[in-house]
mmCIF file of C-alpha atoms in Angstrom:
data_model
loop_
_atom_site.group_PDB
_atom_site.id
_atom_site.type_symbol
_atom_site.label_atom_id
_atom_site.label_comp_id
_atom_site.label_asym_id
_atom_site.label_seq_id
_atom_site.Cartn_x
_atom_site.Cartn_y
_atom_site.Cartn_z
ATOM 1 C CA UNK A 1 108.693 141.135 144.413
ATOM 2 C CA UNK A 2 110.265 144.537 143.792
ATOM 3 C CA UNK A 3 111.882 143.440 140.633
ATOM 4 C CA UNK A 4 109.718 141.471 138.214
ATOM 5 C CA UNK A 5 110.670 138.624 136.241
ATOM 6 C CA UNK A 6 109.576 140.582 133.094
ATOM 7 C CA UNK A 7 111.768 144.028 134.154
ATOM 8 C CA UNK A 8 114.731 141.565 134.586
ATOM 9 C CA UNK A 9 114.288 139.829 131.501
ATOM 10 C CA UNK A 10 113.887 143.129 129.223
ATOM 11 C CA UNK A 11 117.004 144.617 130.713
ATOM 12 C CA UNK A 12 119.168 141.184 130.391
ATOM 13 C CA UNK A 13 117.312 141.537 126.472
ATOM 14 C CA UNK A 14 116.024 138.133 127.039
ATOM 15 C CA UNK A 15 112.603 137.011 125.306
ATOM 16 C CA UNK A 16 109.960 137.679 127.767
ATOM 17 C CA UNK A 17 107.748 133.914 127.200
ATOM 18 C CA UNK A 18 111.196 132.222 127.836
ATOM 19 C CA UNK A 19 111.261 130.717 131.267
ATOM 20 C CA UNK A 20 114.378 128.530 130.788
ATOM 21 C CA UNK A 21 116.701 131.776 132.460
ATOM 22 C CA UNK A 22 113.622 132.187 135.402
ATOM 23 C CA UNK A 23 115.255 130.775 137.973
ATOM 24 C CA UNK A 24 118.869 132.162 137.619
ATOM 25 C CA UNK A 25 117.034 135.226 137.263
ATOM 26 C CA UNK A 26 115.245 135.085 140.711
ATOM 27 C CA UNK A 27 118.646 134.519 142.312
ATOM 28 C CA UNK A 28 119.842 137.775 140.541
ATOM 29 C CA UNK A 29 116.888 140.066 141.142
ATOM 30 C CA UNK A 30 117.684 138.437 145.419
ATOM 31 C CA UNK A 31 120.962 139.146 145.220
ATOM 32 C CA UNK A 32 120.671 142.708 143.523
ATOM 33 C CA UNK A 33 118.306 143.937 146.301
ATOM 34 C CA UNK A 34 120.132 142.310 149.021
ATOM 35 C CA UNK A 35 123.185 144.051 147.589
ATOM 36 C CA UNK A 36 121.523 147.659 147.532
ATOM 37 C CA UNK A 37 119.938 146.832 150.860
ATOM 38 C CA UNK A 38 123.248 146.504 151.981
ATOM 39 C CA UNK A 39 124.744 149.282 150.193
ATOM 40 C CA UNK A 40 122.583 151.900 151.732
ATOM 41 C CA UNK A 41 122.094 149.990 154.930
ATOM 42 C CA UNK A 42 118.139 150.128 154.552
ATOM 43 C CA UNK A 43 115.726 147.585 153.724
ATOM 44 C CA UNK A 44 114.130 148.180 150.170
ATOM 45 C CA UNK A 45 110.275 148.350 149.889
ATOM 46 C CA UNK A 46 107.697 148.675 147.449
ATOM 47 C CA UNK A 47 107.428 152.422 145.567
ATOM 48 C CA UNK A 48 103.646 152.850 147.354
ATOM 49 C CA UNK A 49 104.529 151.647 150.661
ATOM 50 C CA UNK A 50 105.130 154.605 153.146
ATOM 51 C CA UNK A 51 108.933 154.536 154.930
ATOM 52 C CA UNK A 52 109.215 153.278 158.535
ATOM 53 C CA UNK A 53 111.161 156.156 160.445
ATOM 54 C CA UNK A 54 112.848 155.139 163.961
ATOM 55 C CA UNK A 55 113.922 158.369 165.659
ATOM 56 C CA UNK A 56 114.024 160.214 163.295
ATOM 57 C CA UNK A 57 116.694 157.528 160.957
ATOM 58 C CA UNK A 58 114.737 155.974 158.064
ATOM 59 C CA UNK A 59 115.112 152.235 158.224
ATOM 60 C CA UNK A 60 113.206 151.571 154.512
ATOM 61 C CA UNK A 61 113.838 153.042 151.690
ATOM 62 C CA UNK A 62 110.791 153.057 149.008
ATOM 63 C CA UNK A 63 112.652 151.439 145.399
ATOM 64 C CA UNK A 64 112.705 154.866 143.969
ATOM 65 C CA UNK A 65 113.017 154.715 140.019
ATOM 66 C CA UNK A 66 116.987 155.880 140.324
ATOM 67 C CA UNK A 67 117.259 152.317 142.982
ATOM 68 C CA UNK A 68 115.510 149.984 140.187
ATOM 69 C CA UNK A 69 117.946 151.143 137.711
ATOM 70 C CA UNK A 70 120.585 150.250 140.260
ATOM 71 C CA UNK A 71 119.095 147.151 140.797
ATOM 72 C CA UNK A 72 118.234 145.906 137.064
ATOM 73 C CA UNK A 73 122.210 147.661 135.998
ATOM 74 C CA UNK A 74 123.243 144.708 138.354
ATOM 75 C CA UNK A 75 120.927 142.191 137.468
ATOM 76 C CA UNK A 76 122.254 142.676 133.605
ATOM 77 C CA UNK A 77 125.962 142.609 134.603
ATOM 78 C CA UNK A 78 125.855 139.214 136.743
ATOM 79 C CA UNK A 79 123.204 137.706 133.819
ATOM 80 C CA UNK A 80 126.353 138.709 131.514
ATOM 81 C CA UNK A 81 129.487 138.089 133.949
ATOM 82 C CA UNK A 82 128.524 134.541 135.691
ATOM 83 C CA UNK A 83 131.933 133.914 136.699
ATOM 84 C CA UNK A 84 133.272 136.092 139.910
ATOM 85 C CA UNK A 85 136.677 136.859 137.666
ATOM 86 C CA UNK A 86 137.205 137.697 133.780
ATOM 87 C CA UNK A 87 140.586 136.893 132.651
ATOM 88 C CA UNK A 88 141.880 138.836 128.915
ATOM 89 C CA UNK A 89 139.264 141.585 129.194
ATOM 90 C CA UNK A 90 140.623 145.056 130.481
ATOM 91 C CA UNK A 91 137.541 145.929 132.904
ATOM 92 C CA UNK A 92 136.463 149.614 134.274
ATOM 93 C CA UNK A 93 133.364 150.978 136.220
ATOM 94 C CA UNK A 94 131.381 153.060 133.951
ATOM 95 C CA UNK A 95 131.102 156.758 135.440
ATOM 96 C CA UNK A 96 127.625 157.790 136.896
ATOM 97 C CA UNK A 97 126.390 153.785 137.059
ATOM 98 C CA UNK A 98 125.759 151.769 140.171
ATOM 99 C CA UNK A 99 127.668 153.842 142.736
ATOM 100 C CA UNK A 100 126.154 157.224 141.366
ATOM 101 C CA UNK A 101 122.886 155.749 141.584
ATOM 102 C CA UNK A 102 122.701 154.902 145.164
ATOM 103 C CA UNK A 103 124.714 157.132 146.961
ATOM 104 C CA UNK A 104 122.377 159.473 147.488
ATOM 105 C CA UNK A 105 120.318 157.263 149.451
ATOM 106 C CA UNK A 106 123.104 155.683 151.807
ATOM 107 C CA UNK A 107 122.485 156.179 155.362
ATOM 108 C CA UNK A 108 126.163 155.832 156.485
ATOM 109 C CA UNK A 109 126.344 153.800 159.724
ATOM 110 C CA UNK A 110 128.317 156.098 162.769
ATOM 111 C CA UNK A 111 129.867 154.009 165.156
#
C-alpha cells in the first residue's frame, strides 16, 4: 500500500488504535491514488521501486514526498467533505495545494 492506514489516520487527526474509520479510510487512500494516477496519467509506485520507461515516456511515477502530500491533502478533504456538494459554505481552492503539487509530474497525453 503506498498510503498507510497510520499516514491517513494522522493527517485526517484521527487516533491511530481506532479502527472503527479503517475501512472508509481504505476507500479514500484507493480513491486518492487512483485520482493522482489519473491526474498525471502514470501509475503510482512505491518511493524504492525504479520507474518503468517505454520509449523514452515514463509510464510510473515513484510516490515522491511532494505526490504523498497530494495524496494524504485529499484523503483529509473527502474524510472531512463526505457528501459530493456543501450547501451554506462559500468554498475556494487553497493556492499552491493539490494542483501545485502534481503538476509537475503530469505527463500530458498528445493526441
Amino acid at each position: 500500500m503506498l498510503i498507510s492506514p497510520e499516514e491517513a489516520k494522522r493527517q485526517c487527526r484521527l487516533e491511530l488504535d481506532d479502527a472503527t474509520e479503517d475501512d472508509h479510510l481504505g476507500l479514500l487512500i484507493a480513491a486518492a491514488i487512483t485520482q493522482i494516477e489519473n491526474d498525471i496519467n502514470k501509475q503510482l509506485i512505491p518511493a524504492d521501486q525504479e520507474p518503468a520507461v517505454s520509449s523514452e515516456v515514463s509510464i510510473t511515477q515513484q510516490l515522491t514526498p511532494t505526490l504523498r502530500m497530494a495524496a494524504l491533502m485529499l484523503i483529509s478533504h473527502w474524510y472531512t467533505n463526505r457528501e459530493a456538494v456543501v450547501t451554506g459554505t462559500i468554498a475556494t481552492t487553497l493556492p499552491l495545494a493539490y494542483a501545485s503539487l502534481i503538476n509537475p509530474y503530469r505527463d500530458l497525453a498528445v493526441g
